[in-house]
PDB file of C-alpha atoms in Angstrom:
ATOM      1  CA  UNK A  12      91.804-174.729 -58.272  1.00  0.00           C
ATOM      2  CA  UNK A  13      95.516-176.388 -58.515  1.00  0.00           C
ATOM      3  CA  UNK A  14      93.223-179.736 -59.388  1.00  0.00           C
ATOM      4  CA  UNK A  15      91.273-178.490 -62.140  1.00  0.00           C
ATOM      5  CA  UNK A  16      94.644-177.423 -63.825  1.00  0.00           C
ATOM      6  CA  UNK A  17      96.252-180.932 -62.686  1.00  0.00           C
ATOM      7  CA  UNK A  18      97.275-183.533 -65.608  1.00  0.00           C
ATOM      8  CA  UNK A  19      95.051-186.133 -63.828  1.00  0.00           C
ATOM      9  CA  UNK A  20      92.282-183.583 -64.578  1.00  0.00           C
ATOM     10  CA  UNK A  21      92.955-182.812 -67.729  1.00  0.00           C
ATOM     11  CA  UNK A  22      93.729-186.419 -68.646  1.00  0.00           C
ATOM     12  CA  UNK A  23      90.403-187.590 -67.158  1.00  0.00           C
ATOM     13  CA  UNK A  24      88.502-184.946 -68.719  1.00  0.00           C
ATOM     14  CA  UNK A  25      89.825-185.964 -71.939  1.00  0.00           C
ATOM     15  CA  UNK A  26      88.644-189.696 -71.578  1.00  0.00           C
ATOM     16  CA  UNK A  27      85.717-188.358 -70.312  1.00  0.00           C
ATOM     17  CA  UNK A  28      85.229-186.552 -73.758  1.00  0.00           C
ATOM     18  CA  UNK A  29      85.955-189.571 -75.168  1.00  0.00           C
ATOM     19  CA  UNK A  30      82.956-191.023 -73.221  1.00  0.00           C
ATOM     20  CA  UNK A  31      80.767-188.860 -74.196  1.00  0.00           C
ATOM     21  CA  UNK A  32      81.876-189.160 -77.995  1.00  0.00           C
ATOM     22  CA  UNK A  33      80.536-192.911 -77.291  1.00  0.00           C
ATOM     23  CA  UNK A  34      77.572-192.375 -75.564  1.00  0.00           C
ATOM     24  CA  UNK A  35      76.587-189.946 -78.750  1.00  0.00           C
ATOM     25  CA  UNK A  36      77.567-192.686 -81.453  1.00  0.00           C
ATOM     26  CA  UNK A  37      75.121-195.319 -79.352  1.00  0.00           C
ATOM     27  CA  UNK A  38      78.100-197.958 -77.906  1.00  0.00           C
ATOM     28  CA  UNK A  39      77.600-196.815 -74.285  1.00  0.00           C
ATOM     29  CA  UNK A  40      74.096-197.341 -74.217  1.00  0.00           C
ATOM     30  CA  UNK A  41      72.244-197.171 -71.144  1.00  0.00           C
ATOM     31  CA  UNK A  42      75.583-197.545 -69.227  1.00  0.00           C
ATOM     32  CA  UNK A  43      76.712-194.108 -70.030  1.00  0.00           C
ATOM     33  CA  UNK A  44      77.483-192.369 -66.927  1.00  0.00           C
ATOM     34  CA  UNK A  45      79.420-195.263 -65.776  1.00  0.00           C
ATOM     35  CA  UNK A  46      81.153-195.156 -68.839  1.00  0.00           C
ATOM     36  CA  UNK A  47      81.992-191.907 -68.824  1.00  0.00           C
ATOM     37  CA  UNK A  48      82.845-192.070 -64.925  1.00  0.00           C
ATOM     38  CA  UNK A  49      84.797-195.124 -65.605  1.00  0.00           C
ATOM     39  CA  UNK A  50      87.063-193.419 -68.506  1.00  0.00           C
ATOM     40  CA  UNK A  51      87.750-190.277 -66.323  1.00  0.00           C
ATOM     41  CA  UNK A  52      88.644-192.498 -63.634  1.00  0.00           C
ATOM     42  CA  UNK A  53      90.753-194.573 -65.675  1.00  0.00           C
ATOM     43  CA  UNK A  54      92.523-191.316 -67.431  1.00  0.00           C
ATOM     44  CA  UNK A  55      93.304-189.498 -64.020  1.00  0.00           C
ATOM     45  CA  UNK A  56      94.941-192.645 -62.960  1.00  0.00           C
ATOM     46  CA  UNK A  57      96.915-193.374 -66.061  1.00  0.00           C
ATOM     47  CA  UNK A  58      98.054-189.540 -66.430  1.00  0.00           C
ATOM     48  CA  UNK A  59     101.717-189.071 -65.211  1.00  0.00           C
ATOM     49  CA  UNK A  60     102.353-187.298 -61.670  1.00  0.00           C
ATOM     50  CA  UNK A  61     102.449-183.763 -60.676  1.00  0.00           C
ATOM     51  CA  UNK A  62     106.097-182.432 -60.801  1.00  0.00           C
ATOM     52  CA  UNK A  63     107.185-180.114 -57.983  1.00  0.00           C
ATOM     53  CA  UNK A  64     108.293-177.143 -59.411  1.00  0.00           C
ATOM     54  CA  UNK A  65     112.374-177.018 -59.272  1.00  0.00           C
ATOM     55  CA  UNK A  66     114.058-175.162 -56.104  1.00  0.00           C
ATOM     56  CA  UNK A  67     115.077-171.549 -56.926  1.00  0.00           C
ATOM     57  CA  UNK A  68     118.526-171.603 -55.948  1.00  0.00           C
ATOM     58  CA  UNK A  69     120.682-168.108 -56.071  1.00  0.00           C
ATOM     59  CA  UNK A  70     122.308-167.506 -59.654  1.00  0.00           C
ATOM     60  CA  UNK A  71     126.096-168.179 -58.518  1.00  0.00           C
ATOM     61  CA  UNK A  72     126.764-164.908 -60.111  1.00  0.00           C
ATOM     62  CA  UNK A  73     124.563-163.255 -56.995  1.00  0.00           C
ATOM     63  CA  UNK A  74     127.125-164.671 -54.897  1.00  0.00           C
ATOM     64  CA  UNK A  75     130.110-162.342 -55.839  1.00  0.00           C
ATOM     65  CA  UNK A  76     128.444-159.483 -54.207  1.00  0.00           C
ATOM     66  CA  UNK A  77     128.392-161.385 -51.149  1.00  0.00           C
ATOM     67  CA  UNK A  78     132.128-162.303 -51.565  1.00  0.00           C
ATOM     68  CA  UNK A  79     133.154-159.206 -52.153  1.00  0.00           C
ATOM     69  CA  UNK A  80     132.256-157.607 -49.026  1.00  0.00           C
ATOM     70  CA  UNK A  81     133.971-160.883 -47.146  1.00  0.00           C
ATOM     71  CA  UNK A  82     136.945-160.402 -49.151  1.00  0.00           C
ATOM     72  CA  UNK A  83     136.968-156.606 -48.186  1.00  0.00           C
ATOM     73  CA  UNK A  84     136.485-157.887 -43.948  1.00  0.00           C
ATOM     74  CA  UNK A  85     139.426-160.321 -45.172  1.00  0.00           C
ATOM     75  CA  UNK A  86     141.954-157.462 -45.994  1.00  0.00           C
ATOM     76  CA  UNK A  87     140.511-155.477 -42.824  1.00  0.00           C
ATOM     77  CA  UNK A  88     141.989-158.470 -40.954  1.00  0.00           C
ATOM     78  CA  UNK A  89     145.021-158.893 -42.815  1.00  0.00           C
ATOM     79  CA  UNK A  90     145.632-155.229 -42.569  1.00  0.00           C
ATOM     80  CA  UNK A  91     145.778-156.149 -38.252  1.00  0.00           C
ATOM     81  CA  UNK A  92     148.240-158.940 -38.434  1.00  0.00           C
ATOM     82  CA  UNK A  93     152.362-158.901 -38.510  1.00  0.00           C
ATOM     83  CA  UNK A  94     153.637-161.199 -41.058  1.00  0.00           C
ATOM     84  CA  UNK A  95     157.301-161.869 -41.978  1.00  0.00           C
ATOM     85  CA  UNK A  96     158.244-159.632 -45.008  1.00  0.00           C
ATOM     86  CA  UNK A  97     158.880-162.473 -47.237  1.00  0.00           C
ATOM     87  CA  UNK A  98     154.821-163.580 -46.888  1.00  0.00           C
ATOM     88  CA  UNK A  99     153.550-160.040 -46.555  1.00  0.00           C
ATOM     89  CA  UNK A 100     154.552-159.949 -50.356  1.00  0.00           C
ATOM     90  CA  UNK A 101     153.150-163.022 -51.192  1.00  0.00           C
ATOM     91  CA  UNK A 102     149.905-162.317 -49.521  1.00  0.00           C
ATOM     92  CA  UNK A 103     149.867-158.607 -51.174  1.00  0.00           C
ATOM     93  CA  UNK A 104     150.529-160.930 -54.992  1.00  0.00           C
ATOM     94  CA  UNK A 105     147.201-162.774 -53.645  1.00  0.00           C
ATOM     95  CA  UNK A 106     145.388-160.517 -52.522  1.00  0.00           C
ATOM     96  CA  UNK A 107     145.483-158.312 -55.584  1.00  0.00           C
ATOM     97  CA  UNK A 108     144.765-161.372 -57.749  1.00  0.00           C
ATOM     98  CA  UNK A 109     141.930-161.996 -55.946  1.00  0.00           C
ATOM     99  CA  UNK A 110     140.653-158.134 -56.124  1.00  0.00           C
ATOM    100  CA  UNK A 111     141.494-158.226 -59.839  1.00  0.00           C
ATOM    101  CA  UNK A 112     139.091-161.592 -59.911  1.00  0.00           C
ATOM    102  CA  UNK A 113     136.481-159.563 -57.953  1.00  0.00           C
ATOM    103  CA  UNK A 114     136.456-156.264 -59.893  1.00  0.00           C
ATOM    104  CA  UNK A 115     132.935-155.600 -61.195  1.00  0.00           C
ATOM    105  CA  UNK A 116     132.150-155.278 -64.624  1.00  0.00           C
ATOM    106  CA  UNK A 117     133.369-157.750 -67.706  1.00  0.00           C
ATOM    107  CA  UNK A 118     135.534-160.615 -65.361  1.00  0.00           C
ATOM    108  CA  UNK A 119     132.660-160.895 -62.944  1.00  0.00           C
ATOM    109  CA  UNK A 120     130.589-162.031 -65.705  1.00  0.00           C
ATOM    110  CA  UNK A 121     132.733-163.949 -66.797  1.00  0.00           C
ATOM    111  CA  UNK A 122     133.792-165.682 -63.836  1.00  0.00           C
ATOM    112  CA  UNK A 123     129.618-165.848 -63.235  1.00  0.00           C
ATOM    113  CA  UNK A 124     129.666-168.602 -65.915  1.00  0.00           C
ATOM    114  CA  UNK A 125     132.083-170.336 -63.832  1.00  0.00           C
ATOM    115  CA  UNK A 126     130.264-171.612 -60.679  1.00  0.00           C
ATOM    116  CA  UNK A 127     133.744-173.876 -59.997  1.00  0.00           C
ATOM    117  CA  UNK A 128     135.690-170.312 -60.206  1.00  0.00           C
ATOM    118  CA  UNK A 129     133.894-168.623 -57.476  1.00  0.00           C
ATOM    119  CA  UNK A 130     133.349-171.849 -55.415  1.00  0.00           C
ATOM    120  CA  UNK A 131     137.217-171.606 -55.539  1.00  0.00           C
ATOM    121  CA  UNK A 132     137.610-167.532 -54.818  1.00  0.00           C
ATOM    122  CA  UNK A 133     135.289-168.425 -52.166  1.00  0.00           C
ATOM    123  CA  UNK A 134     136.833-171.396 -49.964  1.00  0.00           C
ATOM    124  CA  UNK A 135     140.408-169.032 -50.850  1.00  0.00           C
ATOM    125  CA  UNK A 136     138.434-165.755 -48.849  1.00  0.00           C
ATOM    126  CA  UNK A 137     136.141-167.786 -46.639  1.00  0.00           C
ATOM    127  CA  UNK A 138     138.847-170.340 -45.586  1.00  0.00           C
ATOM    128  CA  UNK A 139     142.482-171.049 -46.471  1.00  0.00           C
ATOM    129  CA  UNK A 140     143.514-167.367 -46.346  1.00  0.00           C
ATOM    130  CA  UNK A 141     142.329-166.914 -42.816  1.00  0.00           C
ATOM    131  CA  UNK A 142     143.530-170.419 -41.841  1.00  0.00           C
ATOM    132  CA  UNK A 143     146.799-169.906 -43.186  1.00  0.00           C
ATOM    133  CA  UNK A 144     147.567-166.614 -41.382  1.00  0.00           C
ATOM    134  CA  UNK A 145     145.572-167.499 -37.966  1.00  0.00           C
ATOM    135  CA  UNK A 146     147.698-170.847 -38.151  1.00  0.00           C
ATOM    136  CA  UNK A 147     151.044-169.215 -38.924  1.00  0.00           C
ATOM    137  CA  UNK A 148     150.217-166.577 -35.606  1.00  0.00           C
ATOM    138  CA  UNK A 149     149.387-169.346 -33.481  1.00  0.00           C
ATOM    139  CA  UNK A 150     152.189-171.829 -34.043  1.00  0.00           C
ATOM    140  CA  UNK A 151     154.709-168.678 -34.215  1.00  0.00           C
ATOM    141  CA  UNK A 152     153.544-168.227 -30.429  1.00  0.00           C
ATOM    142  CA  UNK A 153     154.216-171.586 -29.860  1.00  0.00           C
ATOM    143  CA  UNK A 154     157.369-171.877 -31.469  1.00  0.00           C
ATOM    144  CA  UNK A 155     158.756-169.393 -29.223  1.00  0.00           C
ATOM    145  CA  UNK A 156     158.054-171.667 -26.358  1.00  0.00           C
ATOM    146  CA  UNK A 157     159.824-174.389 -28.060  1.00  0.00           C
ATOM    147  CA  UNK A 158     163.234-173.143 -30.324  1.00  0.00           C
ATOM    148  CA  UNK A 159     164.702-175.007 -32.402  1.00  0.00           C
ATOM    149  CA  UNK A 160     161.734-176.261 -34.208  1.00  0.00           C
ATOM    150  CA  UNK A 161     160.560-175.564 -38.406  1.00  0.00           C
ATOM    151  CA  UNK A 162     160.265-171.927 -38.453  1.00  0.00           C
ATOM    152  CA  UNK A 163     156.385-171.060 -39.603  1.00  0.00           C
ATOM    153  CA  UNK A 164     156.771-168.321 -41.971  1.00  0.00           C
ATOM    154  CA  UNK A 165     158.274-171.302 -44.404  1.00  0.00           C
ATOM    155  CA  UNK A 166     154.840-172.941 -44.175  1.00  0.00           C
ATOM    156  CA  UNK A 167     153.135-169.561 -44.330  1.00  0.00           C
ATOM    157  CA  UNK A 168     154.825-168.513 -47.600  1.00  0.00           C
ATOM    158  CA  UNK A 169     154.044-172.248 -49.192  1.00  0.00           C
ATOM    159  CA  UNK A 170     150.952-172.107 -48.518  1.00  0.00           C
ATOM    160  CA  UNK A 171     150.781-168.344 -49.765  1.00  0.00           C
ATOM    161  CA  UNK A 172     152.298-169.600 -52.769  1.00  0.00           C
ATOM    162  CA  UNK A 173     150.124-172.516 -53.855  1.00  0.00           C
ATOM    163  CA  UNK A 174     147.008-170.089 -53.173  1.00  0.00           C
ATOM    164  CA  UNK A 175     148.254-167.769 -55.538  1.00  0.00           C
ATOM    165  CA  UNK A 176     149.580-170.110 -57.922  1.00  0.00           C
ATOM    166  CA  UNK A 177     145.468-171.951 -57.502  1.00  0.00           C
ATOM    167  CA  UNK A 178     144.460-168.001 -58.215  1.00  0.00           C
ATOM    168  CA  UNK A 179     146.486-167.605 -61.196  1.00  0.00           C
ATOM    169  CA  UNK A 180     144.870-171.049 -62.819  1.00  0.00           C
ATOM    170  CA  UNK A 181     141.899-169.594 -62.065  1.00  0.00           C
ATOM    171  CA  UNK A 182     142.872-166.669 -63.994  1.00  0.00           C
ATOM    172  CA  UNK A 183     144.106-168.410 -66.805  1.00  0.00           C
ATOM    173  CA  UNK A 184     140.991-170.111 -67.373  1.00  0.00           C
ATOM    174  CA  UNK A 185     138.893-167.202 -67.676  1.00  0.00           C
ATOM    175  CA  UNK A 186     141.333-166.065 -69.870  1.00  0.00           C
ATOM    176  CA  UNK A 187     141.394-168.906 -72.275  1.00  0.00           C
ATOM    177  CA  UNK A 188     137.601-168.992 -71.759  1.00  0.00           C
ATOM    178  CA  UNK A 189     137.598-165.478 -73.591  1.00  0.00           C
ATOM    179  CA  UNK A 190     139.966-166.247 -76.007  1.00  0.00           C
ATOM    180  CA  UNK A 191     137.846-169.418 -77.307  1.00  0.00           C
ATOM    181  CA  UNK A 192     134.609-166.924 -77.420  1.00  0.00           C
ATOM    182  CA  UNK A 193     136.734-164.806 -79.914  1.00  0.00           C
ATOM    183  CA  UNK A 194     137.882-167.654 -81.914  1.00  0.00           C
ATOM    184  CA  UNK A 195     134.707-168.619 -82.244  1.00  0.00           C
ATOM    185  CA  UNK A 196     133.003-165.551 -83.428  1.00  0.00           C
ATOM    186  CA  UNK A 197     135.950-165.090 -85.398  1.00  0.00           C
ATOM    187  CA  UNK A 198     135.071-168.492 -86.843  1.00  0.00           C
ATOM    188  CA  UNK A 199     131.827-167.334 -87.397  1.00  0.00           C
ATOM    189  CA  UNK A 200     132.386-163.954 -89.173  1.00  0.00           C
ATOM    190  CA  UNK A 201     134.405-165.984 -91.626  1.00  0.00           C
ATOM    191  CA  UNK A 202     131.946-168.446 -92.016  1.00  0.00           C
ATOM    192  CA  UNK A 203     129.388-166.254 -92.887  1.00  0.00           C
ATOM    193  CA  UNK A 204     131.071-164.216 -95.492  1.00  0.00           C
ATOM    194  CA  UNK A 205     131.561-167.009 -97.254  1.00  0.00           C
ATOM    195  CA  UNK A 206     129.719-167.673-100.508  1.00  0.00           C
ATOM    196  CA  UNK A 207     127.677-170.998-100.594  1.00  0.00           C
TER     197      UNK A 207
END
């Protein structure tokens, strides 16, 4: 069945047509089922390829569903671990940055349209959050073996910071994303109610 719908079918049955068109108006003579053989042949091998249909891959806006119940196992483990008081307060800043990005409703759609956005809220729940603290409790173990070394919590709170301040970009550009859409309908609207 997939053949008969096939472009080399539907090619060759169109020379084939064509065949028979001759064969009516005399020119294939006595030949004609050659002919007509011959120009199906011909049109099922000059008719372009099947194309295999395109992979369904998820929308990336199904993925924020996902990421929102690995961002809520994320603050169960954060909620387990001691931190210094200096990068508790940066982590709470993050973490309620990235809540805000996760809400449901209006910023999950538009962050939807963003597959770089939640590629970014992703590797920040799935990967440097959990590195950063994991890292800061083991070399803090370590570090008490050895004083007189970098303290951790510095690195902890850098890294903290430029998570947050990689958050807040993120932010920003769904926020100048929306203000463009209004400009733009606002361009619109006045465009319209112009005379022409």
């Amino acid at each position: 069945m997939a053949y008969i719908e096939s472009r080399k079918n539907l090619t060759g049955s169109a020379c084939g047509i064509a065949g028979l068109a001759l064969t009516f108006t005399g020119i294939a003579g006595a030949y004609w089922p050659v002919v007509i053989a011959g120009l199906y042949g011909a049109g099922a091998l000059i008719a372009p390829p099947e194309r295999p249909p395109a992979p369904d891959f998820p929308d990336p806006s199904s993925q924020l569903e996902s990421l929102r119940a690995d961002f809520v196992t994320l603050r169960e483990y954060l909620g387990e671990v001691e931190l210094p008081p200096a990068a508790s307060g940066r982590l709470v800043e993050l973490t309620e940055l990235l809540e805000g990005l996760l809400a449901t409703g209006w910023v999950s759609e538009a962050l939807g349209a963003d597959p770089e956005g939640i590629h970014a809220l992703s590797r920040a729940v799935h990967q440097d959050i959990p590195e950063s603290v994991d890292t800061y409790l083991r070399t803090r173990w370590w570090t008490r073996l050895a004083p007189g070394t970098e303290p951790p919590e510095r690195h902890l709170e850098q890294q903290l910071s430029l998570l947050h301040r990689e958050a807040e970009a993120l932010a920003a550009g769904l926020r100048e994303a929306e203000a463009r859409r209004q400009q733009t309908h606002t361009r619109y609207l006045e465009d319209r109610g112009r005379p022409n």
